[in-house]
Short mmCIF file of N, CA and C in Angstrom, two decimals:
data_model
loop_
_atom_site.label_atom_id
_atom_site.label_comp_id
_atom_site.label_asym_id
_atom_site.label_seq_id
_atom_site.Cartn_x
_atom_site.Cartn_y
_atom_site.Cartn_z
N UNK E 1283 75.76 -23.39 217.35
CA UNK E 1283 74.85 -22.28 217.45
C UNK E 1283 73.48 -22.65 216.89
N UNK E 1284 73.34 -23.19 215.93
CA UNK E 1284 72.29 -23.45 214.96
C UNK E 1284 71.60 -24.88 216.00
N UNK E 1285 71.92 -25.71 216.51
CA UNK E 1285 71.43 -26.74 217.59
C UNK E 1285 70.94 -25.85 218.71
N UNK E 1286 71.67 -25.31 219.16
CA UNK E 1286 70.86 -23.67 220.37
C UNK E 1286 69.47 -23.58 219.97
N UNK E 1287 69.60 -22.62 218.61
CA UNK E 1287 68.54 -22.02 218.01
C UNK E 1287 67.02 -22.88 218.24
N UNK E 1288 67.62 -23.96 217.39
CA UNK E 1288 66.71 -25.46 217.10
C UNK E 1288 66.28 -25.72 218.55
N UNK E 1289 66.43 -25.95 219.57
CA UNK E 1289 66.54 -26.56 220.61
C UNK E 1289 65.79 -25.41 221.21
N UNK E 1290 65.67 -24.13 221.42
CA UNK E 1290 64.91 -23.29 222.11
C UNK E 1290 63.64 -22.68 221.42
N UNK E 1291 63.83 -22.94 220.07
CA UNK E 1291 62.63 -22.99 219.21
C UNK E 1291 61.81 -24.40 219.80
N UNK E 1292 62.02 -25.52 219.75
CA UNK E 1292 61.48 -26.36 220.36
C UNK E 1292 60.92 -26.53 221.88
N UNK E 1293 61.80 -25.73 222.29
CA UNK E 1293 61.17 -25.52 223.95
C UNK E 1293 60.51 -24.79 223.93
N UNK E 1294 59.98 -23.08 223.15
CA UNK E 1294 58.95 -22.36 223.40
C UNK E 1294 57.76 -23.31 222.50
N UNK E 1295 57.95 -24.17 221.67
CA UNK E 1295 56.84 -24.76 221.03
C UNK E 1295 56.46 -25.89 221.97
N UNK E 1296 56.63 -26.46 223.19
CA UNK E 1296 56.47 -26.99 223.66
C UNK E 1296 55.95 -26.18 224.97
N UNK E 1297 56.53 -25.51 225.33
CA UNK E 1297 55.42 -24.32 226.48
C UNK E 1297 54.46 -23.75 225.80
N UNK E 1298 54.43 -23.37 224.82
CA UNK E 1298 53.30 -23.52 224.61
C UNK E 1298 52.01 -24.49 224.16
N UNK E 1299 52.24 -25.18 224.06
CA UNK E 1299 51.40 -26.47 224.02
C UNK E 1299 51.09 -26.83 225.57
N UNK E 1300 52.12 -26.75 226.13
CA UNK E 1300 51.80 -27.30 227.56
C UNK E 1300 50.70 -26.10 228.22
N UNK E 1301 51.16 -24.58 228.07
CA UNK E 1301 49.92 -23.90 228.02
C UNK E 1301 48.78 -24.00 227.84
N UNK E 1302 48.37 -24.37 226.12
CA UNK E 1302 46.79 -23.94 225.75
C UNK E 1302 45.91 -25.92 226.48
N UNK E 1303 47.40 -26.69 226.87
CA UNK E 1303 46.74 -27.86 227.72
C UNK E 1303 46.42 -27.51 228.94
N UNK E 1304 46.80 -26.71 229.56
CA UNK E 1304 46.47 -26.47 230.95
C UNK E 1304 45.57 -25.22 231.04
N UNK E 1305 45.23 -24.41 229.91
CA UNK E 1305 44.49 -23.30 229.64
C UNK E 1305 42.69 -24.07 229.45
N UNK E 1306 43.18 -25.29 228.45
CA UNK E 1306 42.40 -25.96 228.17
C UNK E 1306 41.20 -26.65 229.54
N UNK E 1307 41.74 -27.66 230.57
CA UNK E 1307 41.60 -27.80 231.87
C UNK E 1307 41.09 -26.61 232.26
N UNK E 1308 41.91 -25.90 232.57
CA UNK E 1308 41.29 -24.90 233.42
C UNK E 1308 40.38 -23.62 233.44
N UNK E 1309 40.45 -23.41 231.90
CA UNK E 1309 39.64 -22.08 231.45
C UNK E 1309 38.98 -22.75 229.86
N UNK E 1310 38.45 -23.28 230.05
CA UNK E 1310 37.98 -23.61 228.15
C UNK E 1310 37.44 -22.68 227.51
N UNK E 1311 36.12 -22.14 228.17
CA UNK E 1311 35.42 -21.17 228.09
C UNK E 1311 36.54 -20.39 227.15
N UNK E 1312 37.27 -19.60 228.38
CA UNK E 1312 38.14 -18.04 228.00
C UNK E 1312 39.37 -18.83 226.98
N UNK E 1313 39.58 -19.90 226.87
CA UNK E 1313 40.29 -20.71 225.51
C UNK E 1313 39.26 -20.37 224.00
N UNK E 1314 38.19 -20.83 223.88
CA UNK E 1314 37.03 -20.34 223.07
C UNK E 1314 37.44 -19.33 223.11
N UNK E 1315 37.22 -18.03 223.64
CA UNK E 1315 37.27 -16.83 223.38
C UNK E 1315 38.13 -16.10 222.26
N UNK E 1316 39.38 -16.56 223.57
CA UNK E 1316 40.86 -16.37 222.58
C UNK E 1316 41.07 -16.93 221.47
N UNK E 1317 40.33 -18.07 220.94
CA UNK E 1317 40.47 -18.62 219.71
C UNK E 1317 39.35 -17.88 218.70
N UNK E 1318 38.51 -17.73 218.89
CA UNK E 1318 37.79 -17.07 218.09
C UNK E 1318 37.74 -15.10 217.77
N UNK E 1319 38.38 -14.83 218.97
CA UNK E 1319 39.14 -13.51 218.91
C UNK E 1319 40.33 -13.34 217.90
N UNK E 1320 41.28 -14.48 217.80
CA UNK E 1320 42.10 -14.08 217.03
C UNK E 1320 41.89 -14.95 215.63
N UNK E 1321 40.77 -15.64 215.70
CA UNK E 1321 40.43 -15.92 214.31
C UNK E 1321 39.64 -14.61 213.60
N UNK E 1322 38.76 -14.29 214.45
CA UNK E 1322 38.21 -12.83 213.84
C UNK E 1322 39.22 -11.88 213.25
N UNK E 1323 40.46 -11.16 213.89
CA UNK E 1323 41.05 -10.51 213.88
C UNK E 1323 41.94 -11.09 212.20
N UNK E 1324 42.16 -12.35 212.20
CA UNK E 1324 42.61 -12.96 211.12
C UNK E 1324 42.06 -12.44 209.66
N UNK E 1325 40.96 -12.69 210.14
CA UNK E 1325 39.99 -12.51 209.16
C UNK E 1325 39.71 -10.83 208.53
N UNK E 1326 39.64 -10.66 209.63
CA UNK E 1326 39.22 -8.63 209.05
C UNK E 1326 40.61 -8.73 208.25
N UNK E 1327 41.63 -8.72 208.92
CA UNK E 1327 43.27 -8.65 208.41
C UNK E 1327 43.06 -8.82 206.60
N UNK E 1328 42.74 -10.45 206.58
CA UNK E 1328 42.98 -11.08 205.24
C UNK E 1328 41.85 -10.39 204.51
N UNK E 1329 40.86 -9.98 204.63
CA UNK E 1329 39.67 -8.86 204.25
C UNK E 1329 40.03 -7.57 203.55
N UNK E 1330 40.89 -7.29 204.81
CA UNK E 1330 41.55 -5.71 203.98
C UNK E 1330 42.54 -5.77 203.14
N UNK E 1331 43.77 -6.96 203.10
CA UNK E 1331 44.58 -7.05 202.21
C UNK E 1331 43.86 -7.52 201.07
N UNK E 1332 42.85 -8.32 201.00
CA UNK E 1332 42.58 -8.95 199.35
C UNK E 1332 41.74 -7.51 198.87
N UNK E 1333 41.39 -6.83 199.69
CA UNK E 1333 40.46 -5.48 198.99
C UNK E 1333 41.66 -4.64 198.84
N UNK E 1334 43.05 -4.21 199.43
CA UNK E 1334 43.68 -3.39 199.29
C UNK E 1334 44.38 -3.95 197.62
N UNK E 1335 44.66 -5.27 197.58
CA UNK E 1335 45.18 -5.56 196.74
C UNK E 1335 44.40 -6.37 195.64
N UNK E 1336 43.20 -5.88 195.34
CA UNK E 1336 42.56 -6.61 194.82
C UNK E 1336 42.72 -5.63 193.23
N UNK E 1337 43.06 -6.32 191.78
CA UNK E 1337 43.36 -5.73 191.00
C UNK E 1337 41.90 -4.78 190.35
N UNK E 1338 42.48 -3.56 189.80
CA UNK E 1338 41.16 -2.99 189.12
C UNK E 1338 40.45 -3.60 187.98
N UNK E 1339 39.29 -3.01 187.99
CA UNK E 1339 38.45 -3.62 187.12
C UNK E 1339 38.49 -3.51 185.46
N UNK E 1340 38.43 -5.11 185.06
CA UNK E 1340 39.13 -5.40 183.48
C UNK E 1340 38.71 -4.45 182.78
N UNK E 1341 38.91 -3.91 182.07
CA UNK E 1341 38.96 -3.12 180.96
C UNK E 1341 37.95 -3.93 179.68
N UNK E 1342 37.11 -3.51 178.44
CA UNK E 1342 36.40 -4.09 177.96
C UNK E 1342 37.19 -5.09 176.66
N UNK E 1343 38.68 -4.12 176.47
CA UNK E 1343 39.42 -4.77 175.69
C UNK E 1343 40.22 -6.11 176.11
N UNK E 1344 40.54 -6.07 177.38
CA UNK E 1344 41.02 -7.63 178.36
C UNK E 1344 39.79 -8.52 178.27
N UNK E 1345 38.67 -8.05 178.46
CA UNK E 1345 37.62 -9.02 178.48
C UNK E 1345 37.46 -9.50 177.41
N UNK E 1346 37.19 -8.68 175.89
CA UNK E 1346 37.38 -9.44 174.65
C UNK E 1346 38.74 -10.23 174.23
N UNK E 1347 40.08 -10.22 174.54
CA UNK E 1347 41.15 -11.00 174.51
C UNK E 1347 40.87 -12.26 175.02
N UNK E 1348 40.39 -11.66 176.37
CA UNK E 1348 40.10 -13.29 177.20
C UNK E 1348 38.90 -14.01 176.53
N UNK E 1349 37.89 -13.48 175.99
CA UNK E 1349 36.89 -14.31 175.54
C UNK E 1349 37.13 -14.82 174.36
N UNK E 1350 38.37 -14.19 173.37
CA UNK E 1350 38.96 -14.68 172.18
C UNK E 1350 39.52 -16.18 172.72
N UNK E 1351 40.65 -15.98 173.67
CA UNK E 1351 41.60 -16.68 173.95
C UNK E 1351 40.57 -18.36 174.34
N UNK E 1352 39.56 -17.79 175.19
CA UNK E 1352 38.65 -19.15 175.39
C UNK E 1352 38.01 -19.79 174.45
N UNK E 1353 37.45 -18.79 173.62
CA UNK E 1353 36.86 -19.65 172.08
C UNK E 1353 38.00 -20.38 171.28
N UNK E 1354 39.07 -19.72 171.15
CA UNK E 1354 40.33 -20.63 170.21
C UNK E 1354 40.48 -21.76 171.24
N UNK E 1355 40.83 -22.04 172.22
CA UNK E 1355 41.07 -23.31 173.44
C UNK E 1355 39.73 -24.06 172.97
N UNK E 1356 38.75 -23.55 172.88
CA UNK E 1356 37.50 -24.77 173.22
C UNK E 1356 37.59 -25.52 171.86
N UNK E 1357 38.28 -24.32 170.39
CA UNK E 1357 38.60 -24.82 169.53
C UNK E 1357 39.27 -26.13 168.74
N UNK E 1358 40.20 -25.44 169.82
CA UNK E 1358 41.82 -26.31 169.40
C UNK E 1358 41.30 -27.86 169.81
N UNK E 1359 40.77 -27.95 171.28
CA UNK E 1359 40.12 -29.05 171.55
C UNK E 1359 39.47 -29.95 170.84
N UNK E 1360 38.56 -29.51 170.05
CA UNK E 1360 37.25 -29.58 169.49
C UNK E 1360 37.96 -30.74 168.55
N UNK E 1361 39.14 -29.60 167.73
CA UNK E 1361 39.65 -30.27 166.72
C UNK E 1361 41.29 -31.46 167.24
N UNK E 1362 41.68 -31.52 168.09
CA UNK E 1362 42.09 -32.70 168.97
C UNK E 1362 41.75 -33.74 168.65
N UNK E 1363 40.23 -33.80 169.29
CA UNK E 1363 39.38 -34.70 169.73
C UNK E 1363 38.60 -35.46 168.35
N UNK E 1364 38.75 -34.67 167.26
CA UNK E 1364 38.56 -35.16 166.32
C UNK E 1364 39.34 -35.67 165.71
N UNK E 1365 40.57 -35.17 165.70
CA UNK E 1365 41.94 -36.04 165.06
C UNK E 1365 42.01 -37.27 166.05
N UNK E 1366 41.82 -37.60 167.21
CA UNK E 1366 42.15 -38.71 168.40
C UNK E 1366 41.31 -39.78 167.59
N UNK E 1367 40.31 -39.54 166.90
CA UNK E 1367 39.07 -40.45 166.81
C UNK E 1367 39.29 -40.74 164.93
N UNK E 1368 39.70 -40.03 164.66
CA UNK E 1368 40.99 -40.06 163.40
C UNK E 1368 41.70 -41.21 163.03
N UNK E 1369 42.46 -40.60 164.30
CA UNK E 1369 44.12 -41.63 163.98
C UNK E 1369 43.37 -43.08 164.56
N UNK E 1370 42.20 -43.04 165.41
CA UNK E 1370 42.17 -44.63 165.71
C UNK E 1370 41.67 -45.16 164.85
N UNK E 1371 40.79 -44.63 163.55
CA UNK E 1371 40.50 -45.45 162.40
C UNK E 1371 41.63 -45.27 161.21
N UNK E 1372 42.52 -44.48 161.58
CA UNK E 1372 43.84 -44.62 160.33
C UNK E 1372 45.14 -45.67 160.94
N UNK E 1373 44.53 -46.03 161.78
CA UNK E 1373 46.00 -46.37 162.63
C UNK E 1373 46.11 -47.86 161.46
N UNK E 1374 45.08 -48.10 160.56
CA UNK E 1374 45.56 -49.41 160.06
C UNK E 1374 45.85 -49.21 158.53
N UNK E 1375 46.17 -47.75 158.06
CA UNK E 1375 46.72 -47.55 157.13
C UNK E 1375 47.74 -46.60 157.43
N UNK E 1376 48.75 -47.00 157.91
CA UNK E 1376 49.84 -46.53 158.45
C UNK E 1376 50.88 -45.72 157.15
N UNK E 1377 50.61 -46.63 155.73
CA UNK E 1377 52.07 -46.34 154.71
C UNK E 1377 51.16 -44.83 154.55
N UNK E 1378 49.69 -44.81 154.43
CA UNK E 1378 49.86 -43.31 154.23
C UNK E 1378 49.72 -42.47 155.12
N UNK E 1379 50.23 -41.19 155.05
CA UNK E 1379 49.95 -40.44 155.46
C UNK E 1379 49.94 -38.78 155.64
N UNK E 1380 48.81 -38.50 155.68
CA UNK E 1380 48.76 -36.91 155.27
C UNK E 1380 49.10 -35.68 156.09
N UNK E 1381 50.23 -35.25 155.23
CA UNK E 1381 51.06 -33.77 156.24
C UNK E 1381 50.54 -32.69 155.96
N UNK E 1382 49.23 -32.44 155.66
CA UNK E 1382 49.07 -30.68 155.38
C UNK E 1382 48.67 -30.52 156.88
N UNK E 1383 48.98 -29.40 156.82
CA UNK E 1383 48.72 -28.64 158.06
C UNK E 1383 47.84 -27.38 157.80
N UNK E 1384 46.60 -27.15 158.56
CA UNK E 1384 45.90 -25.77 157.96
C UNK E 1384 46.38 -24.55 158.79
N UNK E 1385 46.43 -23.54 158.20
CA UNK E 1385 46.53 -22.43 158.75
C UNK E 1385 45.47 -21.54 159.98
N UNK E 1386 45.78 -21.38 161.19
CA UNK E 1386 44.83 -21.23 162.25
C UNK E 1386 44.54 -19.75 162.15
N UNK E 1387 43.58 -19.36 162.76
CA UNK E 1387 43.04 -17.65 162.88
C UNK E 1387 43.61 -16.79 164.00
N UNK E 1388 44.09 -16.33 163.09
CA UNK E 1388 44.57 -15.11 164.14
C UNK E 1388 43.58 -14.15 164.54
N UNK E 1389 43.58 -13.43 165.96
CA UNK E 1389 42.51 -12.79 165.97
C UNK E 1389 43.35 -11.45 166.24
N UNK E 1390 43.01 -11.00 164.55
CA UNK E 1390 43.76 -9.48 164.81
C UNK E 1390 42.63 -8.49 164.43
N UNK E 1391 42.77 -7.29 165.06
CA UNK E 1391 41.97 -6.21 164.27
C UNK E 1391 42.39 -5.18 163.96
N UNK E 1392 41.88 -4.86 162.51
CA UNK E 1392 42.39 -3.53 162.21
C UNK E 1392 41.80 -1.84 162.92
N UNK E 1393 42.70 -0.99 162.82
CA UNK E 1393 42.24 0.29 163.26
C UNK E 1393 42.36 0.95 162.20
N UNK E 1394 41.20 1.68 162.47
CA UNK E 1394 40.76 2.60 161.23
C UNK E 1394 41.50 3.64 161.49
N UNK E 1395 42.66 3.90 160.35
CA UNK E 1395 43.06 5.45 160.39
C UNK E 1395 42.93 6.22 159.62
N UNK E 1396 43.31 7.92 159.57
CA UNK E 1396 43.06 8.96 158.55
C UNK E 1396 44.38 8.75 157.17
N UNK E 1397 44.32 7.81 156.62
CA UNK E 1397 45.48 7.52 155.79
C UNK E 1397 44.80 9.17 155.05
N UNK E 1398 43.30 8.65 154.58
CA UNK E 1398 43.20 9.30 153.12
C UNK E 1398 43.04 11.14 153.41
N UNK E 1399 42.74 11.27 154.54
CA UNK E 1399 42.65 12.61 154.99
C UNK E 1399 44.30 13.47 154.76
N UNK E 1400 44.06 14.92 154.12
CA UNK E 1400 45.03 15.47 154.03
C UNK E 1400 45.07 16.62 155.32
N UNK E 1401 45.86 17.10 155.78
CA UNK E 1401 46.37 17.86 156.74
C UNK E 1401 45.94 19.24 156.33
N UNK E 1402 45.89 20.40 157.15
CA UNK E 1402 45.25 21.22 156.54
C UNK E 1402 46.78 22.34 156.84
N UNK E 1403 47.68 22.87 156.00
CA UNK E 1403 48.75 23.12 155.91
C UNK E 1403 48.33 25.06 156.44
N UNK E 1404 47.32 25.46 156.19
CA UNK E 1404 47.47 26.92 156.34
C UNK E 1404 47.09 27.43 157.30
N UNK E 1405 46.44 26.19 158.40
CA UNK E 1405 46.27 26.63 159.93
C UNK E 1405 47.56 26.83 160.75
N UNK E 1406 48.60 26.74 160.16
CA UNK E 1406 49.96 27.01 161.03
C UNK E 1406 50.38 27.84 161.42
#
């Protein structure tokens, strides 16, 4: 069954080829057409899906995450690239060597709340 399948999938892919060759010969012109007709049509298509599905607009708090997230990366690098250039002038004092590790920044923020405010009990 599955050789069927294969085998008549291959014969309409082959009429058609033998088509847009003899379409080709005989009509080029109206070949142009049809090709640029359904490239257009392609196009509006893929147009309306990336606008239908195009996500809403970031929020100001995503934009500061992301601009956090890029300053720590350009960071981390920074300091890489300085250890790389490091280890190639320690590489010939091998017996020592130093394990501290520093502690990196977290980027947290606090929210201000009404800890110190008391409730007003006799509006109830």
């Amino acid at each position: 069954m599955k050789r069927f399948i294969s085998i008549l999938i291959y014969g309409i892919i082959a009429l058609g080829i033998f088509g847009l060759i003899s379409r080709m010969f005989n009509d080029p012109i109206g070949l142009l057409k049809n090709i640029l007709i359904i490239a257009a049509v392609a196009g509006i298509i893929y147009m309306i899906y990336t606008g239908l599905t195009k996500s809403k607009p970031v929020k100001k708090e995503q934009q500061a995450f992301r601009k956090a997230a890029r300053q720590s990366k350009k960071r981390i690098k920074s300091k890489s690239s300085k250890k790389d250039n490091v280890a190639s002038f320690s590489a010939a004092k091998t017996s020592k060597k130093i394990t501290t590790r520093k502690k990196t920044d977290s980027h947290l923020t606090v929210i201000e709340g009404k800890k110190n405010k008391k409730k007003n009990r006799a509006s109830f």
